[in-house]
Coordinates of C-alpha atoms in Angstrom, one line a residue:
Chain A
X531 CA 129.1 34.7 119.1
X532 CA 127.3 34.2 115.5
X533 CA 128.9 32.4 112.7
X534 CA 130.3 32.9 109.5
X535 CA 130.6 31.3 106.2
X536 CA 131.5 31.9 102.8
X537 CA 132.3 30.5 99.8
X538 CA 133.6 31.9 96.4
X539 CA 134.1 29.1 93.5
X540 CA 137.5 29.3 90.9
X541 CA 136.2 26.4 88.8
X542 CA 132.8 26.8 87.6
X543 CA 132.6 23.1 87.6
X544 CA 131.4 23.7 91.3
X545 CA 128.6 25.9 90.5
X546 CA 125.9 23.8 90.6
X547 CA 126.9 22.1 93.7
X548 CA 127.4 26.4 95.5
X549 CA 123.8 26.1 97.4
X550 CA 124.8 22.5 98.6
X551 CA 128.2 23.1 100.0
X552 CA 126.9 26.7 101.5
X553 CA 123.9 25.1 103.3
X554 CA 126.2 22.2 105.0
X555 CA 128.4 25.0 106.0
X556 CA 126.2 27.3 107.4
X557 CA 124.7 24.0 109.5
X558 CA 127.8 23.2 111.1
X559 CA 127.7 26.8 112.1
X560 CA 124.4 26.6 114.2
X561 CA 125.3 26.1 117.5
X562 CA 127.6 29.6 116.8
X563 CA 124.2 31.9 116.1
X564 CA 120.9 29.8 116.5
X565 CA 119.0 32.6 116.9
X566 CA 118.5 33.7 112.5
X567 CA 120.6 32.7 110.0
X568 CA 120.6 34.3 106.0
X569 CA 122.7 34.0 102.8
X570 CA 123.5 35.8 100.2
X571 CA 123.5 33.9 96.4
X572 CA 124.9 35.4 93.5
X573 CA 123.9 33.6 90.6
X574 CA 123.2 34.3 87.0
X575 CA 121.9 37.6 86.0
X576 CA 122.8 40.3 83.2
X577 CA 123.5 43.3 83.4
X578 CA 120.6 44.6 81.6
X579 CA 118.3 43.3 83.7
X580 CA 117.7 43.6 88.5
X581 CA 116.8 41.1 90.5
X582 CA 114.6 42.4 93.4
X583 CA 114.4 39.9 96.2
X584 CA 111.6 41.0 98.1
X585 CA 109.9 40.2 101.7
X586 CA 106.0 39.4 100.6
X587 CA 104.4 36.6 103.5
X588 CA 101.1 36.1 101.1
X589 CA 101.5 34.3 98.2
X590 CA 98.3 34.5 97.2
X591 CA 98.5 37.5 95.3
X592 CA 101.9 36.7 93.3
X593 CA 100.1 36.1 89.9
X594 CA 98.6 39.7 90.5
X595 CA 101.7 41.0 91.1
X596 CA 103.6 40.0 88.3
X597 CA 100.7 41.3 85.9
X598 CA 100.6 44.5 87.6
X599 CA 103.8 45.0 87.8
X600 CA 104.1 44.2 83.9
X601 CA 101.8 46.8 83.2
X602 CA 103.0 49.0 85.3
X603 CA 106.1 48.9 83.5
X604 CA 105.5 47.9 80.3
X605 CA 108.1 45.3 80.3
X606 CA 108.4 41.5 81.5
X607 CA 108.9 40.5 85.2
X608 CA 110.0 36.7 86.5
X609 CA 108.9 36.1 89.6
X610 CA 110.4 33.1 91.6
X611 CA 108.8 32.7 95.2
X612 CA 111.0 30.9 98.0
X613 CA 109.0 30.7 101.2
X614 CA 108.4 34.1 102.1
X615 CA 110.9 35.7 99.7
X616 CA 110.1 36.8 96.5
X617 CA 112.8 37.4 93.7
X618 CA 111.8 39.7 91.2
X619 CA 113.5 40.3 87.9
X620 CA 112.8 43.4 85.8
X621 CA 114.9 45.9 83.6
X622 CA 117.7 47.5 85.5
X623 CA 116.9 51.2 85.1
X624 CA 113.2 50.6 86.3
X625 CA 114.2 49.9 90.3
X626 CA 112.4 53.0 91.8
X627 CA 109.6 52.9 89.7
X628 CA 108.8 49.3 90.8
X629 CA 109.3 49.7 94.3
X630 CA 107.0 52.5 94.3
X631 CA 104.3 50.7 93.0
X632 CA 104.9 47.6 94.9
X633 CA 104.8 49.7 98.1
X634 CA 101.8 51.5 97.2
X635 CA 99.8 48.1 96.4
X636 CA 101.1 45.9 98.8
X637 CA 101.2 46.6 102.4
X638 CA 104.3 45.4 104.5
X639 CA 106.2 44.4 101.2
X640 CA 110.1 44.3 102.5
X641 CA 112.7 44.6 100.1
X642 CA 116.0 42.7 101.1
X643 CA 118.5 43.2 98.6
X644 CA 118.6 44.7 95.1
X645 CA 121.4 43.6 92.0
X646 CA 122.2 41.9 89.3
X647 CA 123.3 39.1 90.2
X648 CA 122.7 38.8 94.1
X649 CA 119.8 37.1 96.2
X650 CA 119.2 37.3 99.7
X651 CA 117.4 35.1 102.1
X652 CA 117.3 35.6 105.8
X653 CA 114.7 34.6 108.3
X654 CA 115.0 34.2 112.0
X655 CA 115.1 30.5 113.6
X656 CA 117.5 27.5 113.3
X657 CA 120.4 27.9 110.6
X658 CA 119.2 24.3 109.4
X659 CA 115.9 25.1 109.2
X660 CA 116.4 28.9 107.0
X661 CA 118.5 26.4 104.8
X662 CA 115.8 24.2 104.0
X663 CA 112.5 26.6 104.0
X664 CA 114.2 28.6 101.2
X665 CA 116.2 25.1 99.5
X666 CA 119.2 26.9 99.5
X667 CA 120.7 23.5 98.6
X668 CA 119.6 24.2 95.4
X669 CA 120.9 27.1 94.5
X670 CA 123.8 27.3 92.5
X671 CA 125.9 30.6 91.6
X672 CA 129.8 31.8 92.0
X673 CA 130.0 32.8 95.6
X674 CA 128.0 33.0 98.3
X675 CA 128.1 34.2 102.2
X676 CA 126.0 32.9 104.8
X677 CA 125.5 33.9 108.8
X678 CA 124.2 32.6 111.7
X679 CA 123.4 35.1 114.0
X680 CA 123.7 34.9 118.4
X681 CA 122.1 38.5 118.6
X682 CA 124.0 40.9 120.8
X683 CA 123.6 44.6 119.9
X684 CA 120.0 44.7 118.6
X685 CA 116.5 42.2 118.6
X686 CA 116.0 38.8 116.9
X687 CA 114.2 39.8 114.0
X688 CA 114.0 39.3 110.2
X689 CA 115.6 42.9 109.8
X690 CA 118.1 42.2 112.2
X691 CA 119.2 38.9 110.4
X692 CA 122.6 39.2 108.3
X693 CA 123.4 39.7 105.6
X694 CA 123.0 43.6 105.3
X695 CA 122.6 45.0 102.2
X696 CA 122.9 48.3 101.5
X697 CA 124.1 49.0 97.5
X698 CA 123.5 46.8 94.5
X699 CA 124.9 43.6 94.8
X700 CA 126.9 44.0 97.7
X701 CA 126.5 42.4 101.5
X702 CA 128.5 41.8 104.6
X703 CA 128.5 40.0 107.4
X704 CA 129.9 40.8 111.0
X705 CA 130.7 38.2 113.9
X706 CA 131.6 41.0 116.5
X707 CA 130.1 44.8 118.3
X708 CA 131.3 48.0 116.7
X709 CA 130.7 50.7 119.4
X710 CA 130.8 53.9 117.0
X711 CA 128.2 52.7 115.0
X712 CA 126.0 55.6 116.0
X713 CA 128.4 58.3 115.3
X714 CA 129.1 56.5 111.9
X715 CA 125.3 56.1 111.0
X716 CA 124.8 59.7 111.4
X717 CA 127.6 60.9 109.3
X718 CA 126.9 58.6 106.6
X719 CA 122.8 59.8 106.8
X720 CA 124.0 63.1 106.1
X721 CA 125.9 61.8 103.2
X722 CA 122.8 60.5 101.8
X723 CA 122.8 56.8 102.4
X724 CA 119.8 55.0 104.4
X725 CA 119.5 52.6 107.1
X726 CA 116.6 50.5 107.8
X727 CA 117.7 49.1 111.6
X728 CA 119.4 50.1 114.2
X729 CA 122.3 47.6 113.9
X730 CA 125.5 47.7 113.9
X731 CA 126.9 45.1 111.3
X732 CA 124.5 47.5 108.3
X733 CA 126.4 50.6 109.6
X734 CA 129.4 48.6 108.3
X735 CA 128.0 48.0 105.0
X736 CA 127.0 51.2 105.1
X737 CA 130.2 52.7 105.1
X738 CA 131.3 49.9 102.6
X739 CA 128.7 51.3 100.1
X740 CA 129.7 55.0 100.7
X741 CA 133.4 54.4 100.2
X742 CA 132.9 52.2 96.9
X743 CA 130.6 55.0 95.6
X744 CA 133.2 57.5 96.0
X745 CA 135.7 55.1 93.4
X746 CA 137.3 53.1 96.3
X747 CA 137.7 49.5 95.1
X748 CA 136.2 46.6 97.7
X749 CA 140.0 46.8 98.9
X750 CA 140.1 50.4 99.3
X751 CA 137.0 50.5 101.0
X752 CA 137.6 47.6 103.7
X753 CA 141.0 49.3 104.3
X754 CA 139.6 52.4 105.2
X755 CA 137.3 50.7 107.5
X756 CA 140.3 49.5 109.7
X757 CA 140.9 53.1 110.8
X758 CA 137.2 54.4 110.8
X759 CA 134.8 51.8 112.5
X760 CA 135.9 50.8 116.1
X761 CA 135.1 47.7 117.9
X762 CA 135.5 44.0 117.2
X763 CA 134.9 42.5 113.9
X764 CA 135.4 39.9 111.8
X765 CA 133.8 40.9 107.9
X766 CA 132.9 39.1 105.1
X767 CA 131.8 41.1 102.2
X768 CA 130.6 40.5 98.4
X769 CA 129.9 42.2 95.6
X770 CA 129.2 41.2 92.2
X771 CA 132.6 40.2 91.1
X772 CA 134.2 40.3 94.1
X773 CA 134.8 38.3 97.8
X774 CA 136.6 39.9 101.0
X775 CA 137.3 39.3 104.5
X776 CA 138.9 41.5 107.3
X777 CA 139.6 41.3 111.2
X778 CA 139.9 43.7 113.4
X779 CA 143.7 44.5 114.5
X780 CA 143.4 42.3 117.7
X781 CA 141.5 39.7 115.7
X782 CA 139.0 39.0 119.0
X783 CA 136.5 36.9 116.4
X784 CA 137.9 33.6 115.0
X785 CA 138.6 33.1 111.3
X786 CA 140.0 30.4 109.3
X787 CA 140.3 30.1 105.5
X788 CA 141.1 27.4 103.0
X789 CA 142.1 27.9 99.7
X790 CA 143.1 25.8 96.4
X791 CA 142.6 25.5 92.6
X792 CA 138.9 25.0 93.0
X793 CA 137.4 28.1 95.5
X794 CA 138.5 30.1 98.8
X795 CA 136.1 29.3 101.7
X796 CA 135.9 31.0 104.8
X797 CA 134.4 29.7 108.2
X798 CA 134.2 30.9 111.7
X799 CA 135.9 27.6 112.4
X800 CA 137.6 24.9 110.7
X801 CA 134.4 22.1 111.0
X802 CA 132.4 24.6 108.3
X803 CA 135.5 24.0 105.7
X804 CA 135.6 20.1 107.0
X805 CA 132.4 19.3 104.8
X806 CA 134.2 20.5 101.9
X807 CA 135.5 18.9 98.7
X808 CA 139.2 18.2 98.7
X809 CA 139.7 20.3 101.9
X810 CA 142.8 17.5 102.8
X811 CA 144.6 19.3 99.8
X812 CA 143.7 23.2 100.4
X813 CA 146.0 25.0 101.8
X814 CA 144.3 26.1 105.1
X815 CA 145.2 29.3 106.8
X816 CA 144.1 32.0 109.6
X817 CA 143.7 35.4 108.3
X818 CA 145.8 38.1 109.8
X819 CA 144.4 40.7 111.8
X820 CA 143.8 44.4 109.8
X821 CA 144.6 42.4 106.5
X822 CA 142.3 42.7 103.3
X823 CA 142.0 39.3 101.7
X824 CA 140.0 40.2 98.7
X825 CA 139.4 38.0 95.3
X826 CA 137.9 39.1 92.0
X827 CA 136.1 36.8 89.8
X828 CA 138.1 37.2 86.1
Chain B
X177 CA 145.4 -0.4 120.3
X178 CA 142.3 1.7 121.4
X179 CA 141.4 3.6 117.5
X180 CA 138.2 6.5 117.8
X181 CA 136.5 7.3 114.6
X182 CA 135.1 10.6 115.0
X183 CA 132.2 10.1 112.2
X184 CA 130.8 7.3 114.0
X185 CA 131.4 8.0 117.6
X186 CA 131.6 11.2 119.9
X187 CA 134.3 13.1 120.9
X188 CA 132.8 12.7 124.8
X189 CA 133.0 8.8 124.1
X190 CA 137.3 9.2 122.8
X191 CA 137.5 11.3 126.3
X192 CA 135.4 9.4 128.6
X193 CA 137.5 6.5 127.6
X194 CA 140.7 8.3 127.6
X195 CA 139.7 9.4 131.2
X196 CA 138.7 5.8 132.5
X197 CA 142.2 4.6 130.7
X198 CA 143.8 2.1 133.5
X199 CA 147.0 3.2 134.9
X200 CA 148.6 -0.2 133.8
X201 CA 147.1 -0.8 130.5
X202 CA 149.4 -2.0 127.9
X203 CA 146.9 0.0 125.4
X204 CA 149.8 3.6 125.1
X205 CA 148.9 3.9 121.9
X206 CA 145.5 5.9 120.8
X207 CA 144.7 6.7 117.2
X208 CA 142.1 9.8 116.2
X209 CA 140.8 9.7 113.0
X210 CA 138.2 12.2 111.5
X211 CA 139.0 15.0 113.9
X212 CA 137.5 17.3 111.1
X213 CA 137.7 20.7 113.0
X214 CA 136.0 19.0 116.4
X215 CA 136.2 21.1 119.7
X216 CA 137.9 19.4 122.7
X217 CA 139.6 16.2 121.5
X218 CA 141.4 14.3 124.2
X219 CA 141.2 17.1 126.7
X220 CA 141.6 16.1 130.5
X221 CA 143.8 13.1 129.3
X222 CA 146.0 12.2 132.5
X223 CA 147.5 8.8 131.2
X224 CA 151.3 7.8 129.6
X225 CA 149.7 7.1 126.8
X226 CA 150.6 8.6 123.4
X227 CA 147.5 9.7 121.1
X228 CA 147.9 10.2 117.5
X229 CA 145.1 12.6 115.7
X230 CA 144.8 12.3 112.4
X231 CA 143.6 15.6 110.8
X232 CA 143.0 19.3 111.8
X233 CA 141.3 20.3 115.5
X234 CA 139.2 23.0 116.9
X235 CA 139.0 24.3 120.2
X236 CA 140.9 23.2 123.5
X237 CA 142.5 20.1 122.1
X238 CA 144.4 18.2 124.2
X239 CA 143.5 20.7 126.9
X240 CA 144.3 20.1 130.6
X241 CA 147.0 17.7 129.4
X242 CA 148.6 15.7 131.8
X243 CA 151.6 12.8 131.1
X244 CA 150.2 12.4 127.6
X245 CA 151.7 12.5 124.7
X246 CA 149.3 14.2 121.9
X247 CA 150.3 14.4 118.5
X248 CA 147.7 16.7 116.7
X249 CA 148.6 16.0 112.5
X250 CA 146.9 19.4 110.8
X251 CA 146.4 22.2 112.5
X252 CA 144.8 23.2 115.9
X253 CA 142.0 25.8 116.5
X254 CA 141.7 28.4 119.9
X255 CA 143.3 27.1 123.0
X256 CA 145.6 23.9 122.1
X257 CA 147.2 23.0 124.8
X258 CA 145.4 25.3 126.7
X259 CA 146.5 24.9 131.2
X260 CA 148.4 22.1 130.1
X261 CA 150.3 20.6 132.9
X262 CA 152.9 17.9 131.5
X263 CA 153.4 15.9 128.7
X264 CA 154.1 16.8 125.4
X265 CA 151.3 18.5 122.6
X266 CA 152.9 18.3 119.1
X267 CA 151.2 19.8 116.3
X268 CA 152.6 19.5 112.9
X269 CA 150.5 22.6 111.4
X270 CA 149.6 25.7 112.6
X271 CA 148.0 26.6 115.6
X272 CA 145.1 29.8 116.0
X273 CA 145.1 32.1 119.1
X274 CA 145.9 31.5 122.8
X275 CA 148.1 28.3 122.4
X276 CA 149.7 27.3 125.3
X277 CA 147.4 29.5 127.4
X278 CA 147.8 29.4 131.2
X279 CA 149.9 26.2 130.9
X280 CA 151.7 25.1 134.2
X281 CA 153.9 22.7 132.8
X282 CA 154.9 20.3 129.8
X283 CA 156.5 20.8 126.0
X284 CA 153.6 22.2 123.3
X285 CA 155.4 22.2 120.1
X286 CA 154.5 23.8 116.9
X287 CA 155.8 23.6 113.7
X288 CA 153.8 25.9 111.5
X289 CA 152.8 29.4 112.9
X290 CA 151.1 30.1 115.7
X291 CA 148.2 33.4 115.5
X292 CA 147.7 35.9 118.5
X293 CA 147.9 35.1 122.3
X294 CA 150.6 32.9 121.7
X295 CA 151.5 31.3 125.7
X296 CA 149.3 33.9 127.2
X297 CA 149.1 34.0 131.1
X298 CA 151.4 31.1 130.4
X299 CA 152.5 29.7 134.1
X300 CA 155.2 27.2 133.6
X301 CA 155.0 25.7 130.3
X302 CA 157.5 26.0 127.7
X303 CA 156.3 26.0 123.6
X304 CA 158.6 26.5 120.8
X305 CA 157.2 27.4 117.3
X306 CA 158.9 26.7 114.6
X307 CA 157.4 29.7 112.8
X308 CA 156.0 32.9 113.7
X309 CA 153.9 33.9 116.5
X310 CA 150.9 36.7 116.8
X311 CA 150.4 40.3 118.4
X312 CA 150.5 40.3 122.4
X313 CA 152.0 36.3 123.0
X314 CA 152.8 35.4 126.7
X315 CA 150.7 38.7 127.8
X316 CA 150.9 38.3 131.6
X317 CA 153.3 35.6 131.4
X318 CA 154.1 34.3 134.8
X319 CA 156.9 31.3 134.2
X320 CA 158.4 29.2 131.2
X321 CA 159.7 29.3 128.2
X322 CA 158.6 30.5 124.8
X323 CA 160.7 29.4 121.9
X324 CA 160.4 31.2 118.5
X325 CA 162.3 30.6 115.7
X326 CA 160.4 32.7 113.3
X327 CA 159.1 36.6 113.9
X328 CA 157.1 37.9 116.8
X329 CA 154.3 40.2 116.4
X330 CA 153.4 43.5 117.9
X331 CA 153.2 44.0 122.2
X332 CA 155.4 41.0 122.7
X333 CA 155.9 39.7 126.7
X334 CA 153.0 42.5 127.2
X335 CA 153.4 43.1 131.1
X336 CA 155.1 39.6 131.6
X337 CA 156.1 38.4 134.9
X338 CA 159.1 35.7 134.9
X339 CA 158.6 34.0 131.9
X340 CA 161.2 33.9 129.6
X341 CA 161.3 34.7 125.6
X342 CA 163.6 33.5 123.0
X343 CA 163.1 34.8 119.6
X344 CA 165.3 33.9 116.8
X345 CA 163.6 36.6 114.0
X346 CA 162.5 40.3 114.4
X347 CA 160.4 41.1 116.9
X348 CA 157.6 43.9 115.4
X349 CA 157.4 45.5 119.0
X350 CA 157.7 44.7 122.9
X351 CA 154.6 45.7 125.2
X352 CA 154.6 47.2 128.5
X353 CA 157.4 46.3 130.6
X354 CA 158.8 43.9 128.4
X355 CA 162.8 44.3 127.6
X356 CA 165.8 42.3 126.2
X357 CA 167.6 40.8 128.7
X358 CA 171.1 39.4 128.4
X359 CA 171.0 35.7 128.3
X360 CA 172.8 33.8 131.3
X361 CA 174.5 30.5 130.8
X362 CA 171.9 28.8 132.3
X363 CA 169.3 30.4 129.8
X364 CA 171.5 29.2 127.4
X365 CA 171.4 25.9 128.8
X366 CA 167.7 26.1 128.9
X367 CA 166.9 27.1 125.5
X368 CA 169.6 24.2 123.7
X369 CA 167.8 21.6 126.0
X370 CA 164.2 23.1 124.4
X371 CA 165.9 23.0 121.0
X372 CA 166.7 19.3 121.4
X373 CA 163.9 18.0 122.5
X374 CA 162.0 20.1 119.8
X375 CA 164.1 18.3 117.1
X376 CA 166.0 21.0 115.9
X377 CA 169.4 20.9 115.1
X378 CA 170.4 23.9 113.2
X379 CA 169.8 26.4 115.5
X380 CA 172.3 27.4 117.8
X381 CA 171.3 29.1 121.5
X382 CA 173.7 32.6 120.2
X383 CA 171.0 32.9 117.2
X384 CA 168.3 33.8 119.6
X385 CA 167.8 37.4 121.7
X386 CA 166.1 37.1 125.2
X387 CA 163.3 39.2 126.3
X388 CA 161.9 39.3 130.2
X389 CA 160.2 41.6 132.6
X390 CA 161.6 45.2 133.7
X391 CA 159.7 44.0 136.5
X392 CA 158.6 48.0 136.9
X393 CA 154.5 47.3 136.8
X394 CA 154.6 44.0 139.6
X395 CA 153.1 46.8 142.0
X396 CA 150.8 49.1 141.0
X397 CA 153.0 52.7 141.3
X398 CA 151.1 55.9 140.8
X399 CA 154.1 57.0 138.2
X400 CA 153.5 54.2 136.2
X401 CA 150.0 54.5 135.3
X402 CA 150.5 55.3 131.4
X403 CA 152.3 52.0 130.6
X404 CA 148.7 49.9 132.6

C-alpha cells in the first residue's frame, strides 16, 4: 500500500500552521504504511547558505561538532538537533568539504538530504509516532510531502524510508513497484549519479535529478518519466520552488487532490484532506492518469 | 429519524444499526453527517430505507446495497456501489475508480465524473454519469447498462460480455472485442427509461451511440490470441 501526503501553501498566512496540518495528514495515513514514515520541510533558507540534515544517533558530541566543523571551515554553522536528525547550516559552496570531514570524524554519520531550503526526517515505526519524535507539528515552511511506507520491494529500514533524495532540494515519494528499476539504476550510474539503496522509489528520483540536470524543468522531467520508468506509480515530488504529482497511465495507486485560494494538498485518500482548513470550499478532484500536475511558488 | 455523527460514533455502529434496522420500522429516513473521507459507510444496508450522507466518502460506500436508497452528497472514493444489488446509490460529486463494480442489480447514479474502472465486471446494474468516465469502464462487463453522457476514456467495453454502453460524447478508444452496435427499439426504450429515472430531460435516446460485444473472445480460439 503506503500512503501519501502533501501539502504546498498559496497564502503564506498558513505557514506557520505547514508542520501542523502535514503531521495530521500523514496520521490519518497510518494504517496505509505503518511500517516508516518521513517528510520533507522546506522552510526558510537563502540561497547563500545549505542546510545539511544529517543522520547522527549521539548527541553527545554536537557541541564538538559544530566547533569543529567551524574551524574546519572557517565559517559559522547552526546546528539544530531533532531526535536523531541533525540539520546543519553552513555556506553553500562548502558541501563536500563538510561532509568529508564529518565522515572522517564521526563514524556512521548519514546524510539525508542536502538544500537550501529543504529538511528531511524519516525513521522507521508508526507515522504518529515519526511525527512527534522529530515535532514535525512545529515546523512551518511553504510545502511539504510526507509518506508512510507498507514496504514491498526492499527492507524496513531508515534508508529504505521515503522521501528519497537525490539533488539539492528535491524529493519524491512513490505509492507503487517500478519493475525496471535495475536497468534504470545502471544507466543512470554510468551517467554519474549515486544511489545509496537498492529501492525502487530513489531510482525514480534518480532519474528526476538526471533529467532536471540536463535543463528539463520539474514538468519536463516527470513527463519523460511516463515513457521511461515501467510499473505502477503514483509520485509526489518537490523541489525548492516547485510541487508535482503523476500516476501512472492505468492509475493502479489512489490519488485525490484538493485545491483553493489558500494551498493544493494531495492525499492517498480523501480522509488526509478531511483535517484540512476550509476543505468544504476546495475544489476536490482525482488526478488523471499520465498527467503532470505541477505548481511553482511565484 | 435514526441521525449518525461520524466524529462521535463509528462507522461499524451507523452499519450495525443499519443492519439490525426492523423490516417495519417507520424510521426510512437515515441522516450521515461527518462522513469526512470514511471507508465503508452504510455498506450491507438491505432495508427501504433512504440514507442521506452528508459530505464526501471513501472506499466501498454503500457497498453490497440492497432496497436502499443512498444519497452520497460530495464525492465517493474506490468502489461505490461496488456488487450492488438493488436500490438506488446517488452521488452528487464525482466518483474515483471501479464504481459500480461487479453490481448485479439497482440504479448508481453520478452526476460529476467518474475516474477509471467505471462498471467493471459489472453483472446487471445499470449507472449513468452525468459526466465523463475513465480508461477500461465495464472491462468484462457481463449485463446492464452503462449510461454516459459525457466522454469515455481509452479501452472502452474492454472484452465485454452482454452489457450494454450508451455514450453520448467521444469515445477516446474501444478495447478488445468491443464494437458499436446499432441500437434496437428496445435499447432505445431502455436507455429513455434510464434517462428518466436519472432526471434528465434534455437528452434524447438518438444523441447516444451503442457499443456491445463482437462476442469473438467468449471462447478462447487459437486465432484470436493477439486481441487476450
Amino acid at each position: 500500500m503506503c500512503g501519501i501526503v502533501g501539502l504546498f501553501l498559496k497564502n503564506e498566512k498558513l505557514e506557520p500552521d505547514l508542520g501542523r496540518h502535514l503531521s495530521r495528514m500523514l496520521a490519518s495515513m497510518s494504517a496505509r504504511g505503518p511500517d516508516s514514515a518521513g517528510i520533507a520541510i522546506y522552510g526558510a533558507g537563502s540561497v547563500e547558505r545549505i542546510k545539511l540534515t544529517l543522520r547522527i544517533t549521539d548527541a553527545s558530541s554536537d557541541g564538538d561538532l559544530a566547533t569543529g566543523l567551524e574551524a574546519e571551515l572557517g565559517a559559522p554553522v547552526d546546528l539544530v538537533r531533532r531526535s536523531n536528525h541533525v540539520v546543519l547550516g553552513i555556506p553553500g559552496d562548502r558541501q563536500s568539504e563538510a561532509l568529508a570531514w564529518l565522515h572522517q570524524h564521526y563514524a556512521g554519520v548519514h546524510l539525508v538530504s542536502a538544500g537550501s531550503r529543504m529538511e528531511i526526517y524519516k525513521e522507521v515505526g508508526r507515522p504518529e509516532q515519526v511525527a512527534g519524535q522529530f515535532k514535525l507539528s512545529e515546523m512551518r515552511g511553504t510545502h511539504g510531502i510526507g509518506h508512510t511506507r507498507m514496504a514491498t520491494e526492499s527492507a524496513v529500514t531508515t534508508d529504505g524510508a521515503h522521501p528519497f533524495s537525490t539533488g539539492a532540494d528535491q524529493c519524491l515519494v512513490h505509492n507503487g513497484s517500478l519493475s525496471n528499476h535495475n536497468a534504470v539504476r545502471r544507466n543512470l550510474k554510468r551517467e554519474g549519479l549515486v544511489f545509496e539503496t537498492e529501492n525502487d522509489s530513489e531510482v525514480a528520483a534518480g532519474y528526476l535529478t538526471w533529467r532536471m540536470r540536463g535543463g528539463d524543468s520539474l514538468r519536463e522531467a516527470l513527463t519523460s518519466s511516463i515513457d521511461a520508468l515501467d510499473g505502477f506509480f503514483t509520485f509526489v515530488v518537490g523541489t525548492r520552488d516547485g510541487f508535482a504529482v503523476l500516476r501512472d497511465p492505468i492509475a493502479c495507486k489512489p490519488a485525490v487532490m484538493a485545491e483553493s485560494d489558500d494551498y493544493v494538498a494531495f492525499g492517498s485518500e480523501f480522509r488526509a484532506l478531511a483535517v484540512l482548513p476550509g476543505i468544504e470550499d476546495a475544489r476536490v478532484f482525482e488526478p488523471e492518469p499520465a498527467t503532470v500536475y505541477a505548481w511553482e511558488r511565484r | 429519524m435514526p441521525s449518525f455523527d461520524l466524529e462521535q460514533q463509528t462507522v461499524r455502529e451507523l452499519n450495525q444499526a443499519l443492519h439490525g434496522a426492523a423490516p417495519d420500522s417507520n424510521d426510512t429516513l437515515w441522516e450521515v453527517a461527518n462522513s469526512d473521507g470514511k471507508h465503508a459507510i452504510a455498506a450491507g444496508a438491505d432495508a427501504a430505507v433512504e440514507i442521506d450522507i452528508r459530505g464526501h466518502v471513501g472506499y466501498y460506500c454503500a457497498g453490497m446495497n440492497k432496497r436502499a436508497s443512498v444519497r452520497i452528497h460530495g464525492n465517493a472514493g474506490t468502489g461505490v456501489a461496488e456488487n450492488m444489488m438493488s436500490g438506488v446509490v446517488h452521488v452528487m460529486g464525482d466518483v474515483s475508480q471501479s464504481a459500480g463494480a461487479t453490481g448485479h442489480g439497482g440504479l448508481l447514479i453520478v452526476e460529476g465524473d467518474a475516474a477509471a474502472r467505471c462498471g467493471i465486471s459489472m453483472k446487471g446494474i445499470d449507472i449513468v454519469v452525468k459526466g465523463s468516465i475513465g480508461a477500461m469502464s465495464a472491462f468484462m462487463g457481463q449485463a446492464g447498462n452503462l449510461v454516459v453522457l459525457g466522454d469515455a476514456g481509452d479501452a472502452l467495453g474492454d472484452s465485454i460480455y452482454e452489457a450494454k454502453i450508451f455514450v453520448r460524447g467521444r469515445v477516446k478508444s474501444l478495447g478488445a472485442d468491443c464494437i458499436e452496435k446499432p441500437m434496437a427499439e428496445d435499447d432505445r426504450a431502455r436507455l429513455a427509461e434510464l434517462l428518466s429515472r436519472a432526471g434528465i430531460e434534455d437528452a434524447r435516446p438518438d444523441g447516444f451511440r451503442m457499443y456491445g460485444s463482437a462476442r469473438r473472445l467468449y471462447h478462447f480460439h487459437v486465432d484470436n490470441i493477439a486481441s487476450y
